[in-house]
PDB file of C-alpha atoms (C1' of nucleotides) in Angstrom:
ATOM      1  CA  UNK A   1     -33.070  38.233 -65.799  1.00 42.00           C
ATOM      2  CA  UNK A   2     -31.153  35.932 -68.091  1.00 46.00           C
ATOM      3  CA  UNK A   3     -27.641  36.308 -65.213  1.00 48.00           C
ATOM      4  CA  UNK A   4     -30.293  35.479 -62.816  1.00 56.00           C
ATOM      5  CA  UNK A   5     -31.616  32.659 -64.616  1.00 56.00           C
ATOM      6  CA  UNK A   6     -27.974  30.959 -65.614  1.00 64.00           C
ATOM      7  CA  UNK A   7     -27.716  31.658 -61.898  1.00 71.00           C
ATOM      8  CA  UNK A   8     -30.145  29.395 -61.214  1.00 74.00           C
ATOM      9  CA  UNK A   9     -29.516  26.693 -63.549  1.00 81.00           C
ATOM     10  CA  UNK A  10     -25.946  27.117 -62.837  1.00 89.00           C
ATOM     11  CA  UNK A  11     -26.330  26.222 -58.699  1.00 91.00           C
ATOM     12  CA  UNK A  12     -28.877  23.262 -59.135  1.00 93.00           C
ATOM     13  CA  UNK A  13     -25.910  21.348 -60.812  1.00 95.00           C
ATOM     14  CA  UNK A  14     -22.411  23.209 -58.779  1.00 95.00           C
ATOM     15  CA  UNK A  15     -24.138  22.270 -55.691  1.00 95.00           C
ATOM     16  CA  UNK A  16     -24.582  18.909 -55.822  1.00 96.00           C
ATOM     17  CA  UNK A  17     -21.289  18.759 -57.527  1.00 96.00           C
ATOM     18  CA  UNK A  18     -19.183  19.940 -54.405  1.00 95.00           C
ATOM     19  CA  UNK A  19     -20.823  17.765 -52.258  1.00 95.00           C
ATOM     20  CA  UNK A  20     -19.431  14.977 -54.209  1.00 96.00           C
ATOM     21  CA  UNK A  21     -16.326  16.380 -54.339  1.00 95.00           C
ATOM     22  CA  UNK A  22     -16.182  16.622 -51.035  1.00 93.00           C
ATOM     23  CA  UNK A  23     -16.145  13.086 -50.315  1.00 94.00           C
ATOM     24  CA  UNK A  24     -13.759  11.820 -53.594  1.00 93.00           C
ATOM     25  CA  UNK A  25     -11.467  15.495 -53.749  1.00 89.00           C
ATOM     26  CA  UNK A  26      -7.555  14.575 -54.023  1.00 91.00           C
ATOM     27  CA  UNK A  27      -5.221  12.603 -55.407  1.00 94.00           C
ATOM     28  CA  UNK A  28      -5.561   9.435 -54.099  1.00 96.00           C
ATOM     29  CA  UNK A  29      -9.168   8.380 -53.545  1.00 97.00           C
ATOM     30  CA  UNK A  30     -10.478   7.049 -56.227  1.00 97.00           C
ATOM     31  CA  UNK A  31      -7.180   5.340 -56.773  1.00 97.00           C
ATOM     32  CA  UNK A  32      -7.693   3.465 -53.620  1.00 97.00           C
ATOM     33  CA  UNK A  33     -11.085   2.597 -54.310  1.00 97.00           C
ATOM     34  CA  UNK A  34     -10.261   1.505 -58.047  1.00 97.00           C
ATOM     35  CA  UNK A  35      -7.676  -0.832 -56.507  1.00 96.00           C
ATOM     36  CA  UNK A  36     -10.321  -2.364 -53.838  1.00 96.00           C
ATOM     37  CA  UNK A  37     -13.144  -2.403 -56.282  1.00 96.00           C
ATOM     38  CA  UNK A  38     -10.294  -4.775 -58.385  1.00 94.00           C
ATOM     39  CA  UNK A  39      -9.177  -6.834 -55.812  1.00 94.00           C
ATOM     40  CA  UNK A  40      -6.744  -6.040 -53.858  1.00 95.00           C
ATOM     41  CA  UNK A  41      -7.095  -6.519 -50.335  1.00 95.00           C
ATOM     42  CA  UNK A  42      -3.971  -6.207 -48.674  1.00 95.00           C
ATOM     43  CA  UNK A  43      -2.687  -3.014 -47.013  1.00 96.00           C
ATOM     44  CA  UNK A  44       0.983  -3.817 -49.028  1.00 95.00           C
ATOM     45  CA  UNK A  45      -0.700  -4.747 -52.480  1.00 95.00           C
ATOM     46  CA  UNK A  46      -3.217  -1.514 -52.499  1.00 96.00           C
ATOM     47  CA  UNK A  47       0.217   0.323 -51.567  1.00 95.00           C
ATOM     48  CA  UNK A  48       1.736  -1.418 -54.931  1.00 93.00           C
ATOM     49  CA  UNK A  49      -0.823  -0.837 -57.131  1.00 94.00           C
ATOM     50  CA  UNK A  50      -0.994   2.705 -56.268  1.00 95.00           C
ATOM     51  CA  UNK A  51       1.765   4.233 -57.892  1.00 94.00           C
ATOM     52  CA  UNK A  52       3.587   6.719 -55.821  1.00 94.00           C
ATOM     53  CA  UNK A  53       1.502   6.619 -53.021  1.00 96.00           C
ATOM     54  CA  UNK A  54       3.405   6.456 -49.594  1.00 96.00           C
ATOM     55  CA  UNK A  55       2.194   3.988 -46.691  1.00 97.00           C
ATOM     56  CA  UNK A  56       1.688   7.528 -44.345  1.00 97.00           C
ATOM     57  CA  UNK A  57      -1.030   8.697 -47.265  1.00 97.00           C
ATOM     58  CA  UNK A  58      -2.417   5.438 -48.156  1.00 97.00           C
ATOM     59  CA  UNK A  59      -3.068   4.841 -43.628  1.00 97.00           C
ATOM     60  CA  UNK A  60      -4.944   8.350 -44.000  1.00 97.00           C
ATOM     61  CA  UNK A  61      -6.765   7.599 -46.879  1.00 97.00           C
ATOM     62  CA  UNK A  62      -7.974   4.306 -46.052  1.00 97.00           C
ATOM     63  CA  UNK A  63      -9.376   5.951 -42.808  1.00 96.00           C
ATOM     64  CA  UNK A  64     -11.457   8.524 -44.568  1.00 96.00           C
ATOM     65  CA  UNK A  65     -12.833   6.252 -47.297  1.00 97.00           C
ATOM     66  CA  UNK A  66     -14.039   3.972 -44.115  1.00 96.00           C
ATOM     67  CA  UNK A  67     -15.671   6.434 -42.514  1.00 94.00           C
ATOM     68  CA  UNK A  68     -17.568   7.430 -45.592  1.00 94.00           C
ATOM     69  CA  UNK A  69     -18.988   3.649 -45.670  1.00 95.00           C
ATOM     70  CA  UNK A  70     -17.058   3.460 -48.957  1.00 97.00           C
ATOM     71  CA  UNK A  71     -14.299   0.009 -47.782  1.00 97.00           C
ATOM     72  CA  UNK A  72     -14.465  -1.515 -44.971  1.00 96.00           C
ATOM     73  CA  UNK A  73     -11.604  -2.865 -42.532  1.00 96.00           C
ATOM     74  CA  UNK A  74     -11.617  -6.271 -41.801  1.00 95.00           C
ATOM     75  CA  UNK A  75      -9.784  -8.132 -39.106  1.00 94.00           C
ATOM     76  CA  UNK A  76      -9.822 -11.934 -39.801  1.00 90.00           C
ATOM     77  CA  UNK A  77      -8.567 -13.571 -36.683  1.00 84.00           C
ATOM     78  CA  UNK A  78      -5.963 -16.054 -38.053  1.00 80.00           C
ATOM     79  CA  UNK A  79      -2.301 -16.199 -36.742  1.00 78.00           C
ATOM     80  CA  UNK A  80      -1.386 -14.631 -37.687  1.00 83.00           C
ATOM     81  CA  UNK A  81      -4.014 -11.809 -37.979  1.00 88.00           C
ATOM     82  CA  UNK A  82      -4.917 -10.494 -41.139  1.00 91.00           C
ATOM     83  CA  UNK A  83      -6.265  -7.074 -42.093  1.00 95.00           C
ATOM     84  CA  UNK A  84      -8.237  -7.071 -45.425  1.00 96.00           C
ATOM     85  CA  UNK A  85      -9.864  -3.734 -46.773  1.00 97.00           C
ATOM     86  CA  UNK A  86     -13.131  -4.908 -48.738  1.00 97.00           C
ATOM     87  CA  UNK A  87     -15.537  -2.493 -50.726  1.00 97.00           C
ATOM     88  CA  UNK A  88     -18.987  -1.226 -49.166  1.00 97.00           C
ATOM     89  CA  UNK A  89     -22.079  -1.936 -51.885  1.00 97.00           C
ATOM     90  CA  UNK A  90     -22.181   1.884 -51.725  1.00 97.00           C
ATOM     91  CA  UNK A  91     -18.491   2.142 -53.550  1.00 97.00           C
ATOM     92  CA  UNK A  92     -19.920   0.818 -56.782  1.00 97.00           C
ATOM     93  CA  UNK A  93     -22.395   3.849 -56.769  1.00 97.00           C
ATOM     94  CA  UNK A  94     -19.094   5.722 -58.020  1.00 97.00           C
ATOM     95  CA  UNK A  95     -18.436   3.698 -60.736  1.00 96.00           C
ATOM     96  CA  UNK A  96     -20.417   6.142 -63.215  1.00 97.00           C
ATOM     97  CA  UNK A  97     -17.782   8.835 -62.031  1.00 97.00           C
ATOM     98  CA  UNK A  98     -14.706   6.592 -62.476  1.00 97.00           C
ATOM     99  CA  UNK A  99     -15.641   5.284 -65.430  1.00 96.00           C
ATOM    100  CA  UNK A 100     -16.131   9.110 -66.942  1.00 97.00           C
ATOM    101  CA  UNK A 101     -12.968   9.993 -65.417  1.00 97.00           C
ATOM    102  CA  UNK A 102     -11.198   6.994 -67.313  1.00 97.00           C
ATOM    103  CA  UNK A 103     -12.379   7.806 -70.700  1.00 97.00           C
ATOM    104  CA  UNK A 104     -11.996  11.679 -70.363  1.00 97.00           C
ATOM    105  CA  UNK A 105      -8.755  10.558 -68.813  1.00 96.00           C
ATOM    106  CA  UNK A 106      -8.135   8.484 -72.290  1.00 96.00           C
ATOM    107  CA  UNK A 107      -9.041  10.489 -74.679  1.00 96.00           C
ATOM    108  CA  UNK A 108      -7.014  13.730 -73.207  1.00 95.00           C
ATOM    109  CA  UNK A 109      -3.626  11.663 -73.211  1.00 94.00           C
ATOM    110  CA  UNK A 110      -4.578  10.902 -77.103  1.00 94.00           C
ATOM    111  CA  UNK A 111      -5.274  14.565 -77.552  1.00 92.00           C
ATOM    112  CA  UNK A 112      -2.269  15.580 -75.711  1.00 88.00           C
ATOM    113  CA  UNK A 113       0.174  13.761 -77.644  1.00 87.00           C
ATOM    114  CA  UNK A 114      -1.430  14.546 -81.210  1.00 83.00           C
ATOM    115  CA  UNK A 115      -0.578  17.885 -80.463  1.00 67.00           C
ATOM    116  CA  UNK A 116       2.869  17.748 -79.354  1.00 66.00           C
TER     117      UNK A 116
ATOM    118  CA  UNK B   1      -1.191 -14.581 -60.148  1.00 41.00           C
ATOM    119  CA  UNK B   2      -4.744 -13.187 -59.207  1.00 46.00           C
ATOM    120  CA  UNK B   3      -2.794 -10.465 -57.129  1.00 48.00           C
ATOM    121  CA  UNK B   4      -1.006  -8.742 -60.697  1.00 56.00           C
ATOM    122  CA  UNK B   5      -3.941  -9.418 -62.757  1.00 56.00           C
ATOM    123  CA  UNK B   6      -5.900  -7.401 -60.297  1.00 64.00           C
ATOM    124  CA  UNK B   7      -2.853  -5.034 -60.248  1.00 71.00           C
ATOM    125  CA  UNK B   8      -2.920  -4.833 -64.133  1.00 74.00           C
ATOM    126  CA  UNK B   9      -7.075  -4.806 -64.512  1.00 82.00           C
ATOM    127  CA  UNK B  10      -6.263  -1.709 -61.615  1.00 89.00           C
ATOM    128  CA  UNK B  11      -3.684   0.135 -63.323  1.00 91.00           C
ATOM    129  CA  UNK B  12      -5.487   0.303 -66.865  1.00 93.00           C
ATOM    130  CA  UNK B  13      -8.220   2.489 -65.015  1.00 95.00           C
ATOM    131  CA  UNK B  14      -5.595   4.477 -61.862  1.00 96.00           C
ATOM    132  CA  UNK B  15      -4.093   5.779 -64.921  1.00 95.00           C
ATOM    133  CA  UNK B  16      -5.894   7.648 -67.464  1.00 96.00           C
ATOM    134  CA  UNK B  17      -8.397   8.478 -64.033  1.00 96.00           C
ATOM    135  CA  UNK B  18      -5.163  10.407 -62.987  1.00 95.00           C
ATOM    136  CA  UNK B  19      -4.691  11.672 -65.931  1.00 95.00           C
ATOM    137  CA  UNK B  20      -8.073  13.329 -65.567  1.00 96.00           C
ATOM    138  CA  UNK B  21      -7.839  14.753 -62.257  1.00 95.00           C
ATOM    139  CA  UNK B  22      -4.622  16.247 -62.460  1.00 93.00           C
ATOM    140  CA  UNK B  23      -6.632  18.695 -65.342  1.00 94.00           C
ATOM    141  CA  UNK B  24      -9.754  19.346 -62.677  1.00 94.00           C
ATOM    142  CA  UNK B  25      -8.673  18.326 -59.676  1.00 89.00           C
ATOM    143  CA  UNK B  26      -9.403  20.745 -56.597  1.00 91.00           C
ATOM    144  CA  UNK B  27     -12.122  22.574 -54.942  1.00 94.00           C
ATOM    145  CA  UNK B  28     -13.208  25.240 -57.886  1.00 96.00           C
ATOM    146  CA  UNK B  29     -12.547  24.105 -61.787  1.00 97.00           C
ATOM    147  CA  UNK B  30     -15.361  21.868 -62.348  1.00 97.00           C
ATOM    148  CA  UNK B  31     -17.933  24.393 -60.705  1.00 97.00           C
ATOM    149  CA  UNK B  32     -16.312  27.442 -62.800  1.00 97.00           C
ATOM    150  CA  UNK B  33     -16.838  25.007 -65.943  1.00 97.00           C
ATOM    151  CA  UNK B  34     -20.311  25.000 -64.675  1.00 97.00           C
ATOM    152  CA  UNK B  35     -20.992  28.599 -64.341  1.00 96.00           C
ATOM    153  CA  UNK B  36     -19.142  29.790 -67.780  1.00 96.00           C
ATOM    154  CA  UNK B  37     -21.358  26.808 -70.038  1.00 96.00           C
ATOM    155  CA  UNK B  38     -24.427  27.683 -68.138  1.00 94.00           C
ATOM    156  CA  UNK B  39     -23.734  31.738 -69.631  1.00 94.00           C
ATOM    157  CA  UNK B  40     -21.857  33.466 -67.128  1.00 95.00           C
ATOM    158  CA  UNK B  41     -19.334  35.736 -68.933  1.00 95.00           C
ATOM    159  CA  UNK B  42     -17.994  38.222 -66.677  1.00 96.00           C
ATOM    160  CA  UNK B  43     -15.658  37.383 -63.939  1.00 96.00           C
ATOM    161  CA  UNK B  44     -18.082  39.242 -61.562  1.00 95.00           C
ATOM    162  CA  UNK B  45     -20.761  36.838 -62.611  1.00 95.00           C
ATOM    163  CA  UNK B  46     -18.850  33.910 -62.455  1.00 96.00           C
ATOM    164  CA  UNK B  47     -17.890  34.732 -58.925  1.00 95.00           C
ATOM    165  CA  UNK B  48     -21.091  35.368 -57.340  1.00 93.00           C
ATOM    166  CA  UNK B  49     -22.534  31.927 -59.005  1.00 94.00           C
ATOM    167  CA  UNK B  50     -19.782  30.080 -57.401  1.00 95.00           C
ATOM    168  CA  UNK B  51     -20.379  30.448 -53.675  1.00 93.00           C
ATOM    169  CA  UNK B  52     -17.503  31.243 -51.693  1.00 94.00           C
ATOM    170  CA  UNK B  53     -15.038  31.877 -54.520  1.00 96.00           C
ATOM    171  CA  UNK B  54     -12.711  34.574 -53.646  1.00 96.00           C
ATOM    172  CA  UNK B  55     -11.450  37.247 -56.597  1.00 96.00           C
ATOM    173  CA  UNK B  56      -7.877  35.513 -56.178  1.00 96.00           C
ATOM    174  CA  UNK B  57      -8.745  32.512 -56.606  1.00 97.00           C
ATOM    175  CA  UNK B  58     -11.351  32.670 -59.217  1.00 97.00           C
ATOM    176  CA  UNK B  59      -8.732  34.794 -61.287  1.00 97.00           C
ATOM    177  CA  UNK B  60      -5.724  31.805 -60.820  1.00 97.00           C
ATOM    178  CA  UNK B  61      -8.428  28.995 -61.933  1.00 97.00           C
ATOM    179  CA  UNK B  62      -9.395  31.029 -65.120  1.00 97.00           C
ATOM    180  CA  UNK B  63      -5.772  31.128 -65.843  1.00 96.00           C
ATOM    181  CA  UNK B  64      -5.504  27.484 -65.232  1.00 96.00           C
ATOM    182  CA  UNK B  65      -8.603  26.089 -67.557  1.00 97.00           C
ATOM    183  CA  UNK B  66      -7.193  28.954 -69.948  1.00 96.00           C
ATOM    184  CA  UNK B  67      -4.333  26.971 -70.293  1.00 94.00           C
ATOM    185  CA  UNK B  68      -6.160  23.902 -70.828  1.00 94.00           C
ATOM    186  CA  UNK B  69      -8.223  24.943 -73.307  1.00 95.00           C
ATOM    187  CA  UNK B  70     -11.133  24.517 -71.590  1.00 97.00           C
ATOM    188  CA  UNK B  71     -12.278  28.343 -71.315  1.00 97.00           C
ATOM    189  CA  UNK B  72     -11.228  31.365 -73.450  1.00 96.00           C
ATOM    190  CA  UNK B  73     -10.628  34.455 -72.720  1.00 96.00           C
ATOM    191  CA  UNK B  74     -12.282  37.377 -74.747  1.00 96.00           C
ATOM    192  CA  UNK B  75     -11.652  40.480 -74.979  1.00 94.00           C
ATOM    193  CA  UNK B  76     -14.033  42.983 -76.560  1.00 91.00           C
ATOM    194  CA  UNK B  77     -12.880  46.634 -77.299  1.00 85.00           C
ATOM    195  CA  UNK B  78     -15.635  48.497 -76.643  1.00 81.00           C
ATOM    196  CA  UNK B  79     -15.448  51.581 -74.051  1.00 79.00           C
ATOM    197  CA  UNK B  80     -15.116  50.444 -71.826  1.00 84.00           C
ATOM    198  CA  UNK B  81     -13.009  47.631 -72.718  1.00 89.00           C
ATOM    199  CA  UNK B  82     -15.335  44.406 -71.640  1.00 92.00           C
ATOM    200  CA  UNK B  83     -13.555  40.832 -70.902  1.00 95.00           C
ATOM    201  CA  UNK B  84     -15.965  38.043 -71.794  1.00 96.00           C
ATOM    202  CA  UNK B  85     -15.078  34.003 -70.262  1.00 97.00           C
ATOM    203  CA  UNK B  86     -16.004  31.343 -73.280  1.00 97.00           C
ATOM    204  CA  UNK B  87     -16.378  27.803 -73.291  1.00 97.00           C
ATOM    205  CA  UNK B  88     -14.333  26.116 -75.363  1.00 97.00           C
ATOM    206  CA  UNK B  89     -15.618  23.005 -76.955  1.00 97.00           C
ATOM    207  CA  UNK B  90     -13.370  20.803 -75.018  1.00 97.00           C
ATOM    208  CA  UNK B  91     -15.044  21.894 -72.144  1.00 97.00           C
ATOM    209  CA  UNK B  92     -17.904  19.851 -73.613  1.00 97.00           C
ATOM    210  CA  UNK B  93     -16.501  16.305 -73.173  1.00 97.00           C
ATOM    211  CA  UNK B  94     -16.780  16.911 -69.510  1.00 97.00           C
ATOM    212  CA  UNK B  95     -20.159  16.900 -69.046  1.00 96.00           C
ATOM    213  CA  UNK B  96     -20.124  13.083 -68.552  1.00 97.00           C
ATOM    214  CA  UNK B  97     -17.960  13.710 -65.669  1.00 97.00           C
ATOM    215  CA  UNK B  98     -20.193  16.929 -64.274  1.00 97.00           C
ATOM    216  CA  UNK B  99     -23.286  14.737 -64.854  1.00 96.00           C
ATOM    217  CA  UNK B 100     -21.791  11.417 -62.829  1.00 97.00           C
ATOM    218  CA  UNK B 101     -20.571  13.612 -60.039  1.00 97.00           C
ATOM    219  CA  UNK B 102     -24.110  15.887 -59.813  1.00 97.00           C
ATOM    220  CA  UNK B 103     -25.986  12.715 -59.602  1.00 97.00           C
ATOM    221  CA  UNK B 104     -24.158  10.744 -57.521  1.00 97.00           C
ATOM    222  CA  UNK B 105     -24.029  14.025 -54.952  1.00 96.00           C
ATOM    223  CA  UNK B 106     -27.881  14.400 -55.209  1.00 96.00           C
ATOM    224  CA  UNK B 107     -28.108  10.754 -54.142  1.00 96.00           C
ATOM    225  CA  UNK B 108     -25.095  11.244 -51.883  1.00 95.00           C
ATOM    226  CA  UNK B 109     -27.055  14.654 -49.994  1.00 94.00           C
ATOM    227  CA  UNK B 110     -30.152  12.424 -49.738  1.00 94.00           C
ATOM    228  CA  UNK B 111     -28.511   9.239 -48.308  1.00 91.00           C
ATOM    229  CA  UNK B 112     -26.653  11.840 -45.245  1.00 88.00           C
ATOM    230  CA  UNK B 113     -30.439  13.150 -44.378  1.00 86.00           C
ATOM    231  CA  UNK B 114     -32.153   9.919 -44.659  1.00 82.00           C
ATOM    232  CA  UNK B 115     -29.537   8.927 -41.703  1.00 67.00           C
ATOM    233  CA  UNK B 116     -29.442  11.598 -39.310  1.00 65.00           C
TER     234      UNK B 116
ATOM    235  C1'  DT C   1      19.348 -16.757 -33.882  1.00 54.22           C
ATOM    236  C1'  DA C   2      18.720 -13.584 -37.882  1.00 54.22           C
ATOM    237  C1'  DT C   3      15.964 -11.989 -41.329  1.00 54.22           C
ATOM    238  C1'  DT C   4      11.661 -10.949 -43.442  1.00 54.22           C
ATOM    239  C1'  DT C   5       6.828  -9.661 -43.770  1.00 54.22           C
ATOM    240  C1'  DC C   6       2.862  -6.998 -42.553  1.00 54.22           C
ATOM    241  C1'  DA C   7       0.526  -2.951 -41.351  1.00 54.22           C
ATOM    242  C1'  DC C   8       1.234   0.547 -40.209  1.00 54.22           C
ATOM    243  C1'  DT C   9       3.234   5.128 -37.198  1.00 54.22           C
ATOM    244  C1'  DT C  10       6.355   8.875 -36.414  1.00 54.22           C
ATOM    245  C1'  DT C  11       9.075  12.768 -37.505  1.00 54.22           C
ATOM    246  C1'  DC C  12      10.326  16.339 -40.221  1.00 54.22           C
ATOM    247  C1'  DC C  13       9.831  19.004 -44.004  1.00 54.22           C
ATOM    248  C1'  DT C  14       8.036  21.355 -48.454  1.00 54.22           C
ATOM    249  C1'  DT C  15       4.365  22.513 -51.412  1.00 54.22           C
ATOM    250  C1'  DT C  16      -0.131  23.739 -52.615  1.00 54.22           C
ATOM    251  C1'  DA C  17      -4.628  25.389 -51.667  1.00 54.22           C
ATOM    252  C1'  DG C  18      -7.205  28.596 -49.959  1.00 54.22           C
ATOM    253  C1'  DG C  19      -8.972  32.756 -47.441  1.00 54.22           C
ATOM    254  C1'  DA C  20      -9.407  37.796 -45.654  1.00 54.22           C
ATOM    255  C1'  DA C  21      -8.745  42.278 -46.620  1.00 54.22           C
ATOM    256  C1'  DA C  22      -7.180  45.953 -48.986  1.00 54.22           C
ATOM    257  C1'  DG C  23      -5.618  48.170 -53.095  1.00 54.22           C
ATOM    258  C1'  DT C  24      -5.482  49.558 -58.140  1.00 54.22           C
ATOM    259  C1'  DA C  25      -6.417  51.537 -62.633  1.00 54.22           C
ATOM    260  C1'  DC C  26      -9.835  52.496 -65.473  1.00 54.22           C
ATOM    261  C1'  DT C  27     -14.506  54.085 -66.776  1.00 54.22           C
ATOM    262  C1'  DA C  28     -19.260  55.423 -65.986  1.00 54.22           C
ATOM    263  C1'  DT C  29     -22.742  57.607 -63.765  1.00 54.22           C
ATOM    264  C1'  DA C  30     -25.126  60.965 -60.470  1.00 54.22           C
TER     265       DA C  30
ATOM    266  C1'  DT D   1     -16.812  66.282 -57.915  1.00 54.22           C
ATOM    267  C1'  DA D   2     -18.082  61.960 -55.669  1.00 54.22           C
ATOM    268  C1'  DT D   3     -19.448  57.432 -55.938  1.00 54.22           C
ATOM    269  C1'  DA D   4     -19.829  52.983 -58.035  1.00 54.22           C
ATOM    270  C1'  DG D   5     -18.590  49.187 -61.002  1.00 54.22           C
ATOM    271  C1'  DT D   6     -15.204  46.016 -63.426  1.00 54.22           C
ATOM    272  C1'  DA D   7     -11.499  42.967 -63.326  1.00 54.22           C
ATOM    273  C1'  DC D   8      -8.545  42.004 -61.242  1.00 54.22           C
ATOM    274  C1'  DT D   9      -3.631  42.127 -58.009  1.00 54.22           C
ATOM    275  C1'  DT D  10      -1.175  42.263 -53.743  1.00 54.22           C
ATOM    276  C1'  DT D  11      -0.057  41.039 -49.155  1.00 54.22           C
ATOM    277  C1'  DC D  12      -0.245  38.239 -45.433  1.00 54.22           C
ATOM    278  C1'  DC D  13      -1.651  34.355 -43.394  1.00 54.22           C
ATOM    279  C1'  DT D  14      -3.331  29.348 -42.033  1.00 54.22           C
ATOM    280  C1'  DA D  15      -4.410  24.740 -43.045  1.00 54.22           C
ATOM    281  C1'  DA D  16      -4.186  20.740 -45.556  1.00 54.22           C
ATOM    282  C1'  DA D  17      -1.822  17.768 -48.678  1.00 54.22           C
ATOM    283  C1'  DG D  18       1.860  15.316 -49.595  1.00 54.22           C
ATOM    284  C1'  DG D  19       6.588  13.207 -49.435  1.00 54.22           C
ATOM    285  C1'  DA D  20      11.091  10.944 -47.632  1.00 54.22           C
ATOM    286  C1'  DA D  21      12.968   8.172 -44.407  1.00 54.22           C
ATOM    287  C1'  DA D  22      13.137   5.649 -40.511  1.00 54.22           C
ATOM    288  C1'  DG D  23      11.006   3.081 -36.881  1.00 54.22           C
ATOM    289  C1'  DT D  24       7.851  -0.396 -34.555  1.00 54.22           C
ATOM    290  C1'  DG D  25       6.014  -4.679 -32.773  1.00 54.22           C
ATOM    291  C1'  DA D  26       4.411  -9.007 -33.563  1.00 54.22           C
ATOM    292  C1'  DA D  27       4.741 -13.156 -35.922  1.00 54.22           C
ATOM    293  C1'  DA D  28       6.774 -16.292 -39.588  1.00 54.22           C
ATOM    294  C1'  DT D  29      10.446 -18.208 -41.878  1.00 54.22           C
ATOM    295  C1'  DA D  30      15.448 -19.705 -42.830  1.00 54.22           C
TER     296       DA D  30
END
DNA sequence: TATTTCACTTTCCTTTAGGAAAGTACTATA
DNA sequence: TATAGTACTTTCCTAAAGGAAAGTGAAATA
């Protein structure tokens, strides 16, 4: 019973682990919401502080994240209009994962260049 | 200036969280990690932990965190010859990240029913 | 009047991920 | 001898991700 019980253990945590996934999966996501979270606002600076990332991805992206109630799209009725992207209260509920992704992320640059 | 502090405060994290994806990115890596440290061995066991997981795949993302040195690969020559999947200890310093993301999708699972 | 900025969209294309189903080579067991 | 298990591989396919380049429409600025 010890297969049965790693089993177990072993779907308690990849469970809950693809349904976060599910929301943050890909390149770009937690990018996006790294650059929001920071203060960027603007469709053109999120796009430059993104490296890489082409307007096409970045119009995409900015949909899903919305409709996860991560940022939310705001139209401020100047002229002429503006269109600011603003963090939802439940984006800093990620912060735990970004900030375990940055120091993983840290530490395996360190290790990869010791090496080689 | 707000606009490249922000971009600077923004990159220090985009990065080295990039860096960290582009090792488990995807659908399958983190919940293989899961299954081999919670003492799944065989590549039959690992597959039917993982839900969904299809030979093909499972056998290309063992390759994969082989080559990060993140799992080994054993072989033990008995008869029959028996292939055994390891952790390696660098598979340890992700279990900030696997405990962030199973967290945050227990909360995330329970915030989706709580709605509808 | 011409150019620039902003926030995208559109088109076209390549790459990667992933899945279904069957097959394989070996060994063990009934 | 027949069946089952192990650890995959192979083939064929679809869908999603991603990228390059150009375009768009409205408004602001030179």
């Amino acid at each position: 019973m010890a297969a049965k019980k790693a089993c177990n253990e072993c779907l308690s945590t990849v469970k809950p682990v693809r349904d976060a996934l599910d929301v943050i999966n890909g390149k770009w996501k937690l990018p996006i919401i790294i650059s929001v979270t920071t203060g960027n606002e603007r469709f053109t600076d999120i796009q430059e502080s993104v490296p890489g990332i082409t307007p096409k991805v970045l119009a995409k992206e900015l949909k899903d994240l919305e409709q996860h109630r991560l940022i939310k799209r705001v139209v401020v009725e100047d002229y002429p209009v503006k269109i600011l992207y603003k963090p939802e209260p439940y984006a800093d509920t990620l912060s735990p994962i970004i900030y375990a992704l940055k120091d993983w992320g840290v530490n395996h640059r360190k290790k990869i260049f010791e090496k080689e």
